[in-house]
Coordinates of C-alpha atoms and ligand atoms in Angstrom, one line a residue:
M1 CA -1.7 27.0 12.9
A2 CA -0.3 28.0 16.3
T3 CA 3.1 27.0 15.1
E4 CA 2.7 29.3 12.0
V5 CA 1.6 32.3 14.0
L6 CA 4.3 31.9 16.6
S7 CA 7.2 31.2 14.2
A8 CA 6.1 34.0 11.9
A9 CA 6.5 36.4 14.9
G10 CA 10.0 35.1 15.4
A11 CA 9.5 32.5 18.2
A12 CA 11.5 29.3 18.2
V13 CA 8.9 26.6 17.8
T14 CA 9.3 22.8 18.1
V15 CA 6.4 20.5 17.1
Y16 CA 6.2 17.1 18.8
D17 CA 4.0 14.4 17.4
R18 CA 3.8 10.8 18.3
M19 CA 3.3 9.7 14.7
P20 CA 6.1 9.2 12.1
S21 CA 4.8 12.2 10.2
V22 CA 2.5 15.2 11.0
G23 CA -1.0 16.1 9.7
R24 CA -2.3 12.6 9.1
K25 CA -5.9 13.4 10.0
L26 CA -5.7 16.5 7.8
L27 CA -4.7 14.2 4.9
M28 CA -7.6 11.8 5.8
A29 CA -10.0 14.8 5.7
G30 CA -8.5 15.5 2.2
R31 CA -9.9 12.2 1.0
G32 CA -13.4 13.7 1.2
G33 CA -12.2 16.8 -0.7
L34 CA -11.0 18.8 2.3
N35 CA -13.9 20.9 3.2
L36 CA -11.9 23.8 4.8
T37 CA -14.7 26.1 5.9
H38 CA -18.1 27.4 4.9
S39 CA -19.2 30.6 3.1
E40 CA -22.5 31.3 4.9
P41 CA -22.9 34.6 6.8
F42 CA -20.9 34.8 10.0
E43 CA -23.8 34.6 12.6
S44 CA -25.3 31.6 10.9
F45 CA -21.8 30.0 10.7
L46 CA -21.3 30.6 14.4
S47 CA -24.6 29.1 15.3
R48 CA -23.4 25.7 14.0
Y49 CA -21.3 25.4 17.2
G50 CA -24.4 25.2 19.3
T51 CA -23.8 25.7 23.0
A52 CA -20.1 26.4 22.4
A53 CA -20.8 29.2 20.0
A54 CA -20.4 32.0 22.6
K55 CA -17.1 30.6 23.8
L56 CA -15.7 30.2 20.3
R57 CA -16.9 33.6 19.1
P58 CA -13.7 35.6 19.9
M59 CA -11.5 33.0 18.2
L60 CA -13.7 32.8 15.1
E61 CA -14.1 36.6 14.9
A62 CA -10.3 36.9 15.1
F63 CA -9.8 34.1 12.5
P64 CA -13.0 33.9 10.4
P65 CA -13.6 31.8 7.3
A66 CA -12.3 34.7 5.1
A67 CA -8.9 34.5 6.9
L68 CA -8.7 30.7 6.4
I69 CA -9.6 31.0 2.7
D70 CA -6.9 33.7 2.3
W71 CA -4.4 31.5 4.1
A72 CA -5.1 28.6 1.9
N73 CA -5.0 30.7 -1.3
R74 CA -1.6 32.2 -0.2
L75 CA -0.3 28.6 0.2
G76 CA -1.2 28.0 -3.5
A77 CA -4.3 25.9 -2.7
K78 CA -6.8 28.1 -4.6
T79 CA -10.3 27.5 -3.1
F80 CA -13.8 27.4 -4.5
V81 CA -17.3 27.5 -3.0
G82 CA -19.3 24.4 -3.8
S83 CA -23.0 24.5 -4.5
S84 CA -23.8 23.9 -0.8
G85 CA -21.7 26.9 0.3
R86 CA -18.9 24.6 1.5
V87 CA -15.3 25.8 0.7
F88 CA -12.8 23.4 -0.8
P89 CA -9.3 23.7 -2.3
K90 CA -9.5 23.2 -6.1
A91 CA -7.2 20.1 -5.8
M92 CA -9.9 18.5 -3.6
K93 CA -7.2 17.0 -1.4
A94 CA -4.9 18.0 1.5
S95 CA -1.5 16.8 0.3
P96 CA -0.4 19.8 -1.8
L97 CA -1.6 22.2 0.9
L98 CA 0.1 20.3 3.7
R99 CA 3.4 20.1 1.6
A100 CA 3.4 23.9 1.0
W101 CA 2.5 24.6 4.6
L102 CA 5.3 22.4 6.0
A103 CA 7.8 24.0 3.6
R104 CA 6.7 27.4 4.9
L105 CA 7.1 26.3 8.5
D106 CA 10.5 24.9 7.7
A107 CA 11.5 28.3 6.2
Q108 CA 10.3 29.9 9.4
G109 CA 12.7 27.7 11.4
V110 CA 10.2 25.3 12.9
Q111 CA 11.7 22.1 14.2
F112 CA 9.7 18.8 14.0
R113 CA 10.2 15.9 16.4
V114 CA 8.1 13.0 15.2
R115 CA 7.7 9.7 17.1
H116 CA 7.6 11.7 20.3
D117 CA 4.8 10.6 22.6
W118 CA 3.7 13.2 25.2
R119 CA 3.5 11.5 28.6
G120 CA 2.5 14.5 30.7
C121 CA 4.0 17.4 32.7
R122 CA 6.3 17.3 35.7
D123 CA 7.7 20.3 37.6
G124 CA 7.1 22.6 34.6
A125 CA 8.7 20.2 32.1
L126 CA 6.9 18.4 29.3
L127 CA 7.8 14.7 29.2
F128 CA 8.0 12.7 25.9
R129 CA 8.8 9.1 25.1
G130 CA 11.1 9.5 22.1
P131 CA 12.2 6.8 19.7
A132 CA 15.6 6.4 21.4
S133 CA 15.0 7.7 24.9
D134 CA 12.7 9.8 27.2
V135 CA 12.9 13.5 26.7
A136 CA 12.0 16.4 29.0
V137 CA 11.7 20.0 27.7
T138 CA 10.8 23.2 29.4
P139 CA 9.5 25.7 26.8
D140 CA 8.4 29.2 27.7
A141 CA 4.9 28.2 26.5
T142 CA 3.1 25.1 25.2
V143 CA 0.1 24.6 22.9
L144 CA -1.5 21.2 23.3
A145 CA -3.3 20.3 20.1
L146 CA -3.7 16.5 20.6
G147 CA -7.0 16.2 18.8
G148 CA -10.1 14.2 19.9
A149 CA -10.3 10.4 19.8
S150 CA -11.9 9.6 16.4
W151 CA -9.9 7.6 13.9
P152 CA -7.3 6.8 16.6
R153 CA -5.0 5.0 14.2
L154 CA -4.1 8.5 12.8
G155 CA -2.5 9.5 16.1
S156 CA -5.3 11.1 18.2
T157 CA -6.4 8.5 20.8
G158 CA -7.7 10.8 23.5
D159 CA -5.3 9.3 26.0
W160 CA -4.4 12.9 27.1
T161 CA -7.7 12.8 29.1
R162 CA -5.9 10.6 31.6
L163 CA -2.8 12.8 31.7
L164 CA -4.7 16.0 32.1
G165 CA -7.3 14.4 34.4
K166 CA -4.4 13.8 36.9
K167 CA -3.8 17.5 36.9
S168 CA -7.4 18.2 37.9
V169 CA -8.3 19.6 34.5
A170 CA -12.1 19.3 34.0
I171 CA -12.8 17.2 30.9
S172 CA -16.2 16.2 29.6
P173 CA -16.2 12.6 28.3
L174 CA -15.2 12.1 24.7
R175 CA -18.0 10.8 22.5
A176 CA -18.5 10.2 18.8
A177 CA -19.7 13.1 16.8
N178 CA -20.6 13.2 13.1
C179 CA -21.0 9.4 13.2
G180 CA -23.3 6.7 12.0
F181 CA -26.2 5.1 13.9
S182 CA -27.5 1.5 14.3
I183 CA -30.8 0.3 12.8
S184 CA -32.2 -3.2 12.9
W185 CA -32.7 -3.6 9.2
S186 CA -34.4 -6.7 8.0
D187 CA -31.9 -9.2 6.6
I188 CA -33.3 -8.7 3.1
F189 CA -33.1 -5.0 3.2
R190 CA -29.5 -5.0 4.6
D191 CA -28.2 -7.5 2.1
R192 CA -29.7 -5.7 -0.9
F193 CA -29.2 -2.1 0.0
A194 CA -26.1 -1.6 2.3
G195 CA -23.9 0.8 0.5
Q196 CA -26.7 2.6 -1.4
P197 CA -27.5 6.3 -0.9
L198 CA -30.7 8.1 -0.2
K199 CA -30.3 11.3 -2.1
N200 CA -31.8 14.8 -1.6
A201 CA -34.1 13.8 1.2
R202 CA -35.0 15.7 4.4
F203 CA -34.1 14.0 7.6
S204 CA -35.7 15.1 10.9
H205 CA -35.4 14.4 14.6
G206 CA -37.8 16.5 16.8
D207 CA -37.7 20.0 15.5
M208 CA -34.3 19.6 13.9
S209 CA -34.0 18.8 10.2
A210 CA -31.2 18.4 7.6
R211 CA -31.5 18.1 3.8
G212 CA -29.1 16.1 1.9
E213 CA -27.7 12.6 1.5
A214 CA -27.4 9.5 3.7
M215 CA -25.9 6.1 3.1
I216 CA -27.6 2.8 4.1
T217 CA -25.0 0.7 5.8
A218 CA -25.0 -2.9 7.1
Y219 CA -25.2 -1.5 10.7
G220 CA -27.6 1.3 10.0
I221 CA -27.2 4.7 8.5
E222 CA -24.5 7.4 8.1
G223 CA -23.7 10.4 5.9
G224 CA -23.7 14.2 5.8
A225 CA -27.4 14.8 6.6
I226 CA -27.3 12.3 9.5
Y227 CA -24.1 14.0 10.9
A228 CA -25.9 17.3 11.0
L229 CA -28.4 15.7 13.4
S230 CA -25.9 13.5 15.2
S231 CA -25.5 15.4 18.4
A232 CA -29.3 15.4 19.0
L233 CA -29.6 11.8 18.0
R234 CA -26.7 10.7 20.2
N235 CA -28.2 12.5 23.2
A236 CA -31.6 11.0 22.6
I237 CA -30.2 7.5 22.5
A238 CA -28.1 8.1 25.6
K239 CA -31.3 9.2 27.4
D240 CA -33.9 6.9 26.0
G241 CA -32.0 4.0 24.4
R242 CA -33.4 4.9 21.0
A243 CA -34.1 7.9 18.7
G244 CA -36.7 8.4 16.0
L245 CA -35.5 9.6 12.6
D246 CA -38.1 10.8 10.1
I247 CA -37.3 10.9 6.4
D248 CA -39.2 12.9 3.7
L249 CA -38.1 11.2 0.5
R250 CA -39.6 13.9 -1.7
P251 CA -39.2 17.2 0.2
D252 CA -39.9 19.4 -2.9
I253 CA -43.2 17.8 -3.7
S254 CA -46.3 18.3 -1.5
H255 CA -48.3 15.4 0.0
D256 CA -51.3 16.4 -2.2
E257 CA -49.2 16.5 -5.4
L258 CA -47.8 13.0 -4.5
A259 CA -51.3 11.7 -3.9
R260 CA -52.5 13.2 -7.2
R261 CA -49.7 11.4 -9.1
L262 CA -50.3 8.2 -7.3
A263 CA -54.1 8.3 -8.0
K264 CA -53.4 7.8 -11.8
P265 CA -54.5 4.3 -13.1
R266 CA -51.7 1.8 -12.5
G267 CA -52.6 -0.5 -15.4
K268 CA -50.7 -3.7 -15.4
D269 CA -47.7 -2.3 -13.5
S270 CA -46.6 -3.9 -10.2
L271 CA -46.7 -1.5 -7.3
T272 CA -42.9 -1.2 -7.5
N273 CA -42.9 -0.3 -11.1
F274 CA -45.8 2.1 -10.6
L275 CA -43.9 3.9 -7.8
R276 CA -40.8 4.1 -9.8
K277 CA -42.6 5.6 -12.8
A278 CA -45.0 7.9 -10.9
L279 CA -42.5 9.4 -8.3
N280 CA -39.1 8.4 -9.7
L281 CA -38.4 6.4 -6.5
S282 CA -35.3 4.3 -6.6
P283 CA -35.3 0.6 -5.5
V284 CA -33.8 1.5 -2.1
E285 CA -36.4 4.2 -1.5
I286 CA -39.3 1.9 -2.5
N287 CA -38.0 -0.9 -0.2
L288 CA -37.5 1.7 2.6
L289 CA -41.2 2.4 2.4
R290 CA -41.9 -1.3 3.0
E291 CA -39.2 -1.8 5.7
G292 CA -40.8 -2.8 9.0
E293 CA -44.4 -2.6 7.7
S294 CA -46.4 -3.6 4.7
L295 CA -47.3 -0.9 2.2
A296 CA -51.0 -0.1 1.7
S297 CA -51.8 0.5 -2.0
D298 CA -54.1 3.6 -1.7
A299 CA -52.6 6.9 -3.0
A300 CA -53.1 9.0 0.2
T301 CA -51.4 6.4 2.5
I302 CA -48.4 5.9 0.1
A303 CA -48.0 9.7 -0.3
R304 CA -48.0 10.1 3.5
R305 CA -45.4 7.4 3.9
V306 CA -43.2 8.9 1.2
K307 CA -43.3 12.2 3.2
H308 CA -42.7 10.4 6.5
V309 CA -40.7 7.2 6.7
R310 CA -40.0 6.6 10.4
L311 CA -36.8 4.8 11.4
T312 CA -35.8 3.8 14.9
L313 CA -32.1 4.3 15.7
T314 CA -30.9 2.0 18.5
G315 CA -27.3 2.9 19.0
T316 CA -24.5 5.3 18.2
Q317 CA -21.5 4.0 16.2
G318 CA -18.1 4.2 18.0
L319 CA -15.3 6.7 17.9
D320 CA -13.2 4.5 15.6
R321 CA -14.9 5.7 12.5
A322 CA -16.5 8.9 13.7
I323 CA -15.5 12.1 11.8
S324 CA -15.0 14.0 15.0
T325 CA -15.3 14.0 18.8
A326 CA -17.7 15.7 21.2
G327 CA -16.5 16.5 24.7
G328 CA -13.0 17.5 25.7
V329 CA -11.3 20.1 27.9
S330 CA -14.0 22.2 29.5
F331 CA -14.0 25.9 28.6
D332 CA -14.2 26.4 32.4
A333 CA -10.8 24.8 32.7
V334 CA -9.1 27.4 30.5
D335 CA -9.0 31.2 30.8
D336 CA -10.0 33.7 28.1
S337 CA -6.7 33.1 26.3
L338 CA -7.2 29.3 26.2
M339 CA -4.5 28.7 28.9
L340 CA -5.2 25.9 31.3
K341 CA -5.9 27.3 34.7
A342 CA -4.3 24.3 36.3
L343 CA -1.1 24.5 34.2
P344 CA 0.0 28.1 33.6
G345 CA 1.8 28.5 30.3
V346 CA 0.0 25.5 28.7
Y347 CA -2.7 26.3 26.2
V348 CA -5.2 24.1 24.5
A349 CA -6.5 24.3 20.9
G350 CA -8.4 22.3 18.3
E351 CA -10.7 19.3 18.9
M352 CA -9.3 18.8 22.4
L353 CA -11.6 21.6 23.5
D354 CA -15.2 20.8 24.5
W355 CA -17.1 21.8 21.4
E356 CA -18.7 20.0 18.5
A357 CA -20.1 21.0 15.1
P358 CA -21.5 19.3 12.0
T359 CA -19.5 18.6 8.9
G360 CA -19.3 21.5 6.5
G361 CA -15.9 23.0 7.2
Y362 CA -16.8 24.0 10.8
L363 CA -14.4 21.5 12.3
L364 CA -11.2 22.6 10.6
Q365 CA -12.2 26.3 10.9
A366 CA -12.5 26.1 14.7
C367 CA -9.3 24.1 15.0
F368 CA -7.3 26.6 13.0
A369 CA -9.0 29.6 14.8
T370 CA -8.3 28.3 18.3
G371 CA -4.7 27.5 17.3
A372 CA -4.1 31.0 16.0
F373 CA -5.8 32.5 19.1
A374 CA -3.7 30.5 21.6
A375 CA -0.6 31.6 19.7
R376 CA -1.5 35.3 19.7
A377 CA -2.2 35.0 23.4
I378 CA 1.3 33.5 24.0
L379 CA 2.8 36.3 22.0
A380 CA 0.9 38.9 24.1
R381 CA 2.0 37.2 27.3
I382 CA 5.6 36.5 26.8
G383 CA 6.5 38.2 23.5
A384 CA 8.4 36.5 20.7
Ligands
FAD401 C1 -12.4 10.9 7.8 C2 -12.4 12.3 8.2 C3 -12.8 13.4 7.4 C4 -12.8 14.7 7.8 N1 -13.1 15.7 7.0 C5 -13.2 17.0 7.4 C6 -13.5 18.0 6.5 O1 -13.6 17.8 5.3 N2 -13.6 19.3 7.0 C7 -13.4 19.5 8.4 O2 -13.6 20.7 8.8 N3 -13.0 18.6 9.2 C8 -12.9 17.3 8.8 N4 -12.5 16.3 9.6 C9 -12.2 16.6 11.0 C10 -10.8 17.3 11.1 O3 -9.9 16.5 10.4 C11 -10.4 17.4 12.6 O4 -11.4 18.1 13.3 C12 -9.1 18.1 12.8 O5 -8.1 17.4 12.1 C13 -8.7 18.1 14.3 O6 -7.5 18.9 14.4 P1 -6.7 18.8 15.7 O7 -5.4 19.6 15.4 O8 -7.5 19.3 16.9 O9 -6.3 17.3 15.9 P2 -5.6 16.2 14.9 O10 -5.7 16.6 13.5 O11 -6.3 14.9 15.3 O12 -4.1 16.3 15.4 C14 -3.7 15.9 16.6 C15 -2.3 15.5 16.6 O13 -1.8 15.2 17.9 C16 -1.0 14.0 17.9 N5 -1.1 13.4 19.2 C17 -2.2 13.0 19.9 N6 -1.8 12.6 21.1 C18 -0.5 12.7 21.2 C19 0.5 12.5 22.3 N7 0.1 12.0 23.5 N8 1.8 12.7 22.0 C20 2.2 13.3 20.8 N9 1.3 13.5 19.8 C21 0.0 13.3 20.0 C22 -1.6 13.1 16.8 O14 -0.7 12.2 16.3 C23 -2.1 14.2 15.8 O15 -1.1 14.4 14.8 C24 -12.5 15.0 9.2 C25 -12.1 13.9 10.0 C26 -12.0 12.6 9.6 C27 -11.6 11.5 10.5

């Protein structure tokens, strides 16, 4: 996005990337439909960035969701708003959008140098290890958009923390965000239900809650509703070694109504069959009620448990499969224009910066907004 803004204003831009092609993580995000942004009101949108919201406000105000939607539409990727308010391209993938974008950048004269690995800065020059030889370049300005450290095989490994750390840039440690969590399932539960979803439940940790879907996995649990709580869960595990996750399997039905339905005569039905018929509980939900403790057969106790399954999370899954990264270049290390105080002329954008947000389009939106913001700051500083 920085490249687009700069080249549209007439600047000569070269993009360096260590991979054989650019935009690999964007393509991966496209596998899940490419949730570009979210349609909720701006203040509520901004609040999803938690403690970083105040820092990101100027960037998101200058490049709000409407600007991103307009940008995608103008690239031919017509968007739509899904039932949850999330915004996707109609194609539900990234490749047509990326193709059109690269063609536009090409038409704006942008040069691409792939297989160039940034190795740091020396005496005002950027150093790269290229496919044939080492390369040193001295641009008028630089935008570093090297990503976080999730899915490192797509190019973003977070090794820039070492390179910028040497320049005394304050960096908060990179940690998994929007990730799964470990649970010690019983062998029987794990073998039978790994890969099965819990749908339309409410998941809570402390006073935070998220409604939606989660997936039982062999290691524990993952999925959209869990990602929404992931920063609080991760912090609790870091502090206490464990975190409680409460699940309401029937959030739209009150405890009393559940108890009323469960008080009906069971006849010859087994408890499993009765629960399936009375509350439409799936096998994974019924067995979740039994996981870790036996299930009493009286209506009030079962109703209470359906409204309140307590799981203990014992670990955070690693960066390898996390959707995004928490931590990064501290906002104290950059000025109001996102330029590194320790490296004048070098700007930082995207997931490299120290913010995190749940899934829902908030990640790409902030990456694009900070990229556009850094580019406009460069244009203001040096002109095109
Ligand atoms: C499976 C998955 C699904 C996702 N789905 C969504 C979604 O639907 N919606 C959403 O908002 N977000 C989604 N995200 C997150 C989103 O893709 C990222 O937040 C976003 O791509 C980060 O953009 P970035 O430009 O900061 O970094 P990246 O996209 O990671 O790009 C960084 C680039 O820098 C290059 N690089 C890194 N280090 C060096 C170096 N030393 N030298 C040269 N090049 C280097 C890398 O090769 C890479 O091309 C998803 C992520 C994953 C993993």
